[in-house]
Each structure stands twice: as structure tokens, then as C-alpha cells.
XYZ file of C-alpha atoms in Angstrom:
397
model
C -15.007 18.331 18.087
C -12.099 18.674 20.495
C -9.195 16.207 20.291
C -9.089 13.625 23.046
C -6.776 10.951 24.345
C -7.568 7.273 24.102
C -5.162 5.121 26.130
C -4.759 1.516 25.065
C -2.537 -0.627 27.312
C -0.340 -3.324 25.816
C 0.439 -4.781 29.236
C 4.152 -5.152 28.611
C 6.206 -6.559 31.510
C 8.059 -4.038 33.691
C 7.601 -1.166 31.265
C 4.069 -0.620 30.017
C 3.763 0.966 26.564
C 0.521 2.542 25.362
C -0.659 3.907 22.056
C -2.678 7.071 22.465
C -4.201 8.735 19.405
C -4.537 12.435 20.114
C -6.830 13.037 17.196
C -8.762 10.744 14.899
C -9.617 11.007 11.208
C -12.738 13.151 11.081
C -14.898 14.737 8.337
C -12.259 17.470 8.296
C -9.304 15.135 7.620
C -6.473 15.337 10.120
C -3.324 13.422 10.840
C -2.677 11.086 13.701
C -0.124 11.654 16.420
C 0.860 9.092 18.970
C 2.811 9.304 22.164
C 4.462 6.723 24.375
C 3.566 6.841 28.049
C 5.806 4.868 30.443
C 3.709 3.971 33.467
C 6.163 1.723 35.262
C 9.651 2.469 36.637
C 12.628 1.913 34.315
C 13.955 -1.620 33.913
C 16.253 -2.935 36.604
C 19.976 -3.294 36.009
C 19.523 -7.071 35.781
C 16.894 -6.711 33.065
C 19.070 -4.258 31.165
C 22.023 -6.635 31.393
C 19.912 -9.512 30.069
C 18.746 -7.370 27.170
C 22.358 -6.410 26.448
C 23.400 -10.071 26.483
C 20.545 -10.948 24.122
C 21.521 -8.140 21.754
C 25.143 -9.322 21.623
C 24.037 -12.750 20.365
C 21.911 -11.435 17.518
C 22.723 -11.964 13.871
C 23.532 -8.964 11.632
C 20.059 -9.278 10.060
C 18.401 -9.148 13.481
C 20.538 -6.159 14.395
C 19.348 -4.337 11.277
C 15.779 -4.651 12.584
C 16.573 -2.979 15.886
C 17.198 0.534 14.560
C 14.613 3.217 13.808
C 13.089 3.739 10.365
C 14.498 6.979 8.985
C 12.653 9.253 6.583
C 15.183 8.384 3.887
C 14.607 4.652 4.357
C 10.848 5.167 4.293
C 11.037 7.039 0.981
C 13.406 4.421 -0.454
C 10.656 1.797 -0.276
C 8.687 3.759 -2.891
C 6.588 6.172 -0.870
C 6.726 9.830 -1.802
C 5.581 11.042 1.625
C 8.309 13.019 3.408
C 7.813 11.509 6.854
C 7.137 8.066 8.282
C 3.472 7.951 9.412
C 3.230 8.509 13.162
C 1.283 5.349 13.876
C 3.722 3.215 11.848
C 6.617 4.639 13.858
C 4.781 3.826 17.069
C 4.073 0.263 15.930
C 7.740 -0.255 15.040
C 8.862 1.091 18.412
C 6.358 -1.160 20.174
C 7.665 -4.266 18.373
C 11.281 -3.369 19.117
C 10.504 -2.648 22.777
C 8.655 -5.948 23.087
C 11.671 -7.739 21.636
C 13.937 -6.179 24.251
C 11.502 -6.787 27.090
C 10.940 -10.446 26.191
C 14.663 -11.127 25.710
C 13.688 -12.917 22.515
C 14.472 -12.334 18.873
C 11.995 -10.975 16.397
C 11.754 -13.424 13.519
C 9.742 -13.441 10.336
C 8.444 -16.160 8.034
C 7.110 -16.332 4.501
C 8.203 -13.345 2.447
C 9.421 -11.444 5.514
C 6.201 -9.736 6.519
C 4.767 -12.221 9.017
C 6.040 -12.685 12.546
C 7.109 -16.221 13.391
C 8.257 -18.329 16.321
C 7.861 -17.671 20.042
C 7.947 -13.913 19.550
C 4.856 -14.167 17.345
C 2.945 -15.990 20.093
C 3.734 -13.274 22.642
C 3.045 -10.386 20.290
C -0.150 -11.909 18.936
C -1.792 -11.947 22.361
C -0.847 -8.334 23.063
C -1.851 -6.857 19.732
C -5.185 -8.721 19.719
C -5.975 -7.419 23.194
C -5.113 -3.885 22.117
C -7.144 -4.213 18.904
C -10.218 -5.505 20.749
C -9.973 -2.636 23.238
C -10.457 -0.105 20.435
C -14.014 1.173 20.222
C -14.380 2.396 16.639
C -13.877 0.847 13.208
C -11.672 3.776 12.127
C -9.292 3.246 15.035
C -9.184 -0.499 14.360
C -8.417 0.012 10.672
C -5.580 2.421 11.382
C -4.188 0.120 14.077
C -4.345 -2.859 11.694
C -2.726 -0.974 8.810
C 0.098 0.461 10.922
C 0.972 -2.918 12.424
C 0.932 -4.651 9.029
C 3.261 -2.051 7.542
C 5.566 -2.044 10.578
C 5.979 -5.831 10.412
C 6.677 -5.731 6.696
C 9.242 -2.953 7.042
C 11.144 -4.728 9.814
C 10.882 -8.146 8.179
C 12.136 -6.864 4.817
C 15.154 -4.938 6.074
C 18.343 -6.399 4.694
C 16.349 -8.955 2.716
C 14.416 -7.129 -0.009
C 15.686 -4.583 -2.505
C 14.049 -1.274 -1.599
C 13.312 -0.428 -5.221
C 11.845 -3.615 -6.711
C 10.775 -5.381 -3.471
C 12.454 -8.616 -4.568
C 15.026 -10.582 -2.573
C 18.474 -9.067 -3.044
C 19.674 -12.018 -5.121
C 16.698 -11.585 -7.483
C 16.904 -7.788 -7.891
C 15.546 -6.716 -11.284
C 16.169 -2.961 -11.072
C 18.858 -2.896 -13.765
C 16.447 -4.458 -16.271
C 13.535 -2.039 -15.830
C 13.294 0.519 -18.620
C 12.384 3.959 -17.306
C 9.883 6.209 -19.050
C 8.252 9.593 -18.541
C 4.514 9.648 -17.974
C 2.497 12.271 -19.797
C 1.921 15.335 -17.581
C -1.820 15.005 -18.153
C -1.986 11.784 -16.106
C -1.268 11.016 -12.477
C -1.667 7.537 -11.024
C -2.541 6.872 -7.385
C -1.684 3.323 -6.328
C -4.155 2.808 -3.469
C -2.501 -0.175 -1.825
C -3.779 -2.527 0.859
C -1.229 -2.983 3.711
C -1.080 -6.731 3.039
C 0.233 -5.975 -0.452
C 2.927 -3.577 0.780
C 6.413 -5.030 0.027
C 4.962 -8.194 -1.514
C 7.409 -9.529 -4.064
C 4.746 -10.307 -6.675
C 3.010 -6.950 -6.260
C 2.784 -5.101 -9.589
C 1.678 -1.638 -8.427
C 5.313 -0.926 -7.471
C 6.261 -1.136 -11.168
C 4.467 2.139 -11.900
C 6.804 4.309 -9.854
C 9.758 2.193 -10.965
C 8.956 2.858 -14.610
C 7.787 6.449 -14.108
C 8.482 8.098 -10.716
C 6.839 8.667 -7.338
C 5.368 11.972 -8.492
C 3.676 10.449 -11.546
C 2.619 7.267 -9.709
C 2.099 7.957 -6.021
C 1.678 5.294 -3.353
C -1.247 5.750 -0.950
C -1.544 3.118 1.774
C -5.071 2.109 2.786
C -5.799 3.052 6.398
C -2.784 5.375 6.794
C -4.260 8.782 7.619
C -1.322 10.873 6.405
C -1.302 9.163 3.010
C -5.049 9.367 2.522
C -5.155 13.002 3.573
C -2.454 13.883 1.020
C -4.278 12.041 -1.762
C -7.652 13.614 -1.030
C -6.181 17.108 -0.758
C -4.818 16.608 -4.276
C -8.243 15.467 -5.459
C -9.887 18.474 -3.839
C -7.482 20.844 -5.586
C -7.933 19.093 -8.945
C -11.724 19.023 -8.829
C -14.146 16.135 -8.861
C -14.375 15.982 -12.645
C -10.667 15.094 -12.843
C -10.711 12.103 -10.461
C -11.426 8.597 -11.734
C -11.225 5.133 -10.199
C -10.366 2.062 -12.257
C -12.955 -0.277 -10.842
C -16.124 -1.876 -12.224
C -18.973 0.061 -10.609
C -21.651 -2.555 -9.954
C -24.252 0.018 -8.944
C -24.433 1.693 -12.353
C -23.833 1.075 -16.051
C -20.063 0.582 -16.596
C -18.336 3.472 -18.360
C -15.497 2.885 -20.774
C -12.598 5.231 -21.481
C -14.340 6.292 -24.691
C -17.595 7.018 -22.812
C -15.749 9.200 -20.314
C -13.321 11.146 -22.476
C -14.138 11.014 -26.196
C -16.439 14.054 -25.960
C -14.530 15.941 -23.273
C -13.594 19.251 -24.901
C -11.290 20.149 -21.991
C -8.819 17.445 -23.055
C -6.772 19.617 -25.371
C -3.150 19.127 -26.398
C -2.066 22.040 -24.202
C -3.942 20.835 -21.099
C -2.089 17.518 -21.240
C 1.243 19.303 -21.001
C 0.313 20.990 -17.719
C 0.596 18.826 -14.604
C -1.836 21.151 -12.796
C -4.542 20.059 -15.246
C -3.790 16.341 -14.868
C -6.428 13.639 -14.624
C -6.073 11.580 -11.442
C -6.583 7.829 -11.764
C -6.968 5.657 -8.648
C -5.716 2.096 -9.032
C -7.028 -0.323 -6.387
C -3.978 -2.393 -5.428
C -5.079 -5.336 -3.309
C -6.761 -8.700 -3.576
C -10.244 -8.759 -5.064
C -11.601 -9.797 -1.675
C -10.100 -6.632 -0.110
C -11.062 -4.310 -2.947
C -14.682 -3.867 -1.842
C -13.608 -2.418 1.506
C -11.101 -0.141 -0.228
C -13.684 1.228 -2.657
C -16.152 1.649 0.194
C -13.584 3.784 2.020
C -13.015 5.890 -1.098
C -16.746 6.514 -1.299
C -16.852 7.529 2.363
C -14.142 10.109 1.732
C -15.891 11.282 -1.434
C -18.963 12.017 0.670
C -16.873 14.006 3.162
C -15.241 16.103 0.455
C -17.979 16.377 -2.158
C -21.245 15.783 -0.317
C -22.158 12.395 -1.775
C -20.485 9.019 -2.171
C -20.616 8.879 -5.959
C -17.232 7.794 -7.286
C -16.526 8.102 -11.003
C -15.455 4.630 -12.104
C -13.996 3.356 -15.363
C -14.222 -0.205 -16.652
C -11.475 -1.280 -19.034
C -11.724 -3.727 -21.904
C -11.290 -7.325 -20.755
C -7.704 -8.470 -20.993
C -5.159 -10.697 -19.321
C -1.819 -9.945 -17.739
C 1.361 -11.961 -18.171
C 1.268 -12.311 -14.374
C -1.691 -14.704 -14.746
C 0.929 -17.368 -15.433
C 2.098 -17.142 -11.817
C -0.502 -15.311 -9.771
C -3.934 -16.847 -9.242
C -6.858 -14.511 -9.973
C -10.570 -15.079 -9.312
C -11.110 -15.298 -13.070
C -9.243 -14.676 -16.307
C -11.047 -11.370 -16.925
C -9.500 -9.868 -13.770
C -6.085 -8.314 -14.113
C -3.232 -6.963 -12.016
C -2.607 -3.313 -11.144
C 0.218 -2.612 -13.591
C -1.621 -4.328 -16.454
C -4.704 -2.198 -15.715
C -2.573 0.957 -15.888
C -1.081 -0.168 -19.211
C -4.532 -0.944 -20.639
C -5.787 2.489 -19.561
C -2.880 4.184 -21.341
C -3.555 2.181 -24.507
C -7.274 3.004 -24.497
C -6.523 6.697 -23.926
C -4.027 6.605 -26.804
C -6.782 5.345 -29.122
C -8.729 8.582 -28.615
C -7.907 10.879 -31.564
C -7.420 13.909 -29.308
C -4.767 12.112 -27.236
C -2.923 10.052 -29.839
C 0.006 12.472 -30.049
C 1.193 12.061 -26.437
C 3.000 8.738 -26.811
C 0.750 6.954 -24.350
C 1.203 3.693 -26.278
C 4.961 3.835 -25.665
C 4.390 4.505 -21.982
C 2.051 1.495 -21.822
C 4.714 -0.585 -23.540
C 7.248 0.373 -20.861
C 4.867 -0.881 -18.149
C 4.229 -4.135 -20.029
C 7.990 -4.655 -20.436
C 8.428 -4.199 -16.681
C 5.744 -6.834 -16.074
C 7.700 -9.258 -18.251
C 10.858 -8.510 -16.260
C 9.036 -9.129 -12.977
C 7.537 -12.377 -14.270
C 10.987 -13.581 -15.371
C 12.525 -12.735 -11.973
C 9.743 -14.471 -10.020
C 9.839 -17.520 -12.293
C 13.593 -17.817 -11.869
C 13.209 -17.658 -8.099
C 10.466 -20.291 -8.014
C 12.495 -22.678 -10.139
C 15.526 -22.183 -7.910
C 13.417 -22.969 -4.842
C 11.804 -26.007 -6.472
C 8.333 -24.466 -6.545
C 5.696 -24.806 -9.244
C 5.455 -22.092 -11.894
C 2.010 -23.179 -13.091
C -0.899 -20.873 -12.324
C -3.478 -22.415 -10.027
C -7.032 -22.296 -11.322
C -9.811 -21.182 -9.016
C -13.388 -22.353 -9.070
C -15.457 -19.194 -9.588
C -18.765 -20.768 -10.563
C -21.891 -19.137 -9.136
C -24.831 -21.338 -8.371
C -28.281 -19.766 -8.180
């Protein structure tokens, strides 16, 4: 199928900006490229002067949001991808242009990822109109993901530490104990955009403890990230890709079921990164996880011919983060705790007990304790409750 242009007007005053995907994610995965098409004459001198006057009155934090996102800054937030995704760049440019055009200041509320104030009202109308004008679910997902990430990047600049995603005054980086992950394992943190740069997110701990090569971030709905991840899966082979998620459509498989009789798991194979097992960790709320797994199955069908996804169910356990973060039930756990539990269960297999996986799990659990301490300290300082809220999860039939 030939690439085509889809023009989506944002109806900006004086200087119309459009997003135009030149190619969409197809059965043969491709990246997205976007271009900006000015359809109105340049701004008048009066408009430019007003924008200049508005810029001169901005605070240093607002000024820090006006510059472009460099590749170095993008990687500093924890992503191993070399370039900022095209659609994220376009979303950032759109927000910054809208700020200049409206002579207002972009402001954020909550943890820095949500637009607030008058600017939010203006932007909300424009982005909803653009979203509704999109014809396909794939385009809408990519639009949604890019905008979420763009807002979180701009709202977190100068506020969050780029390594631990906590407010600067709560930075915990110096307390995290680094460790090396066994070459036979590679984690993929498949993260929902709404969890990107969240302070209480635990998936970020995996590349803090290990590194971005051992624990790679893949953002849901970002074509470049998903293409990279699936190319790695294709090269590794289907039998080396596993998802940590309870598969409701079949009998749950434990770590022992999957690997205790696997003769390919030799001591030498676990020293070679090329022979690594790839584990996908779903990093999002439980309500978002179904859509994320569904998307994984769609890609599995494109690459392997059917939507069967090899899933692993871990032994029931609780995370220390349950003390602060509400979960649908006590048998659900956070991303980092799931990774630690996987390492422990793999360590219990006789053929893998010599790789120090228990020590690597311990490093992740220690990082969870550090994060819990930092978040608790912040809540107490702000006068907020540190008691976990219980949720009613009863099912009535």
C-alpha cells in the first residue's frame, strides 16, 4: 500500500498548524513522520511583538518549557531510543506554537503532566477536534499517546529528576543500589503513556537498578518504540518471548511450567545476550492493561501469524508499594515487584541457581523500599495521608 497524506487542521489563529502522517503503522511495521504545513501568512509585526512581550514576563520554569526536546534530554528520561519520536516532537511543537499564538502561558497541574488554567481550555477544544477528525483507531491511539507524552515532558521539565522521576527535592538517585542483570534476561517495560513520568511508577526502577539495555522502555502507541521492540522479538524467536500477565483464555503457566524442562537453558546460553529470554512487563493500570495486551496480540499476529502470546503467571505476592498505591486487590502487584518475583522464581530452578538472580531481585526490592520511603516523606511533608485506600472488588453474580 502506498503512503498517503492525511491532513488534520488544528484551526490555530493566524497561523494554521496541521499534523500529517505520511505513513501509518501497517502489517509491515513502519515509523511515522510528520510535517508542519503553514497555510496562513506569517504573523503580523504586532502579533510578534505581543508574543515577545509575553515571553519576557515568563518565569524561568515557563521558559524551560519553550525550548525543543533534544535527543540527549529524551534519553535522560530513561528511554534507550536514539531519537525523539516524530509524533511526540510534533505534539510538543504544536503546544509551544499554541502558547505563542494565544499569548498565554502553558501551565500544568497535579504531578506536572496535566494542562491547567485558561491554556487547557483552549488546547482541549483544539485537540479534541483534531482527535475526532481522525478516521482510524490506530491514528487515534498514536495521536493520544504522543500528546500525553508531550504534555508530561513539558510539564516535568525543571521539576522532576530525569533519572528517578521524583520532584527535585525528593530525588532518590543516590540511594538506589545498582546491579547487573544476567545476560540471559532482558526486560521490556511496556508502559502506558499515562504512567510515563509518574512519580509513583515502579517500572522506572528496573533501568535505574540495571540499565536501559537490560530493561528497555517501550511506550504504548509510539510506533518507533513498538517497532524496535518487535524487531528484537523477531530476531530472538517466538520461543524466547514471554509476557508477565495472567492469560484468562488458557490455563495459567508458572515459571516452573515454562522453563523447568527447557533443555536450551544451559549455563553457557545465559551468558550470551544474543540468547536472552525477553520478558514483557505490562506497566499501566489494570484497567488499561487489557488494551495493552490486546495490542501485543495484534502485533504477534502480524509477526507470527496468530495472536497467541506466551504468558506467565507468577505466585501471588504483595509489593511494599501496596502501602501507598491502591490496587484492585491484594493479589495484584506493581511492575518492579513482578520483575523481582520473576527473578526469584527463576533462581529456584536448579539449572539457573548459579546466576545470582536472587541478588538481582533483592536489588529491585531494595529500590522499591527507597521509592516508598521517598514518596512517604513527600506525602507527610504535604500533609497527605500515607494510608492505602481499599477498593471494593466484590463481584456479584
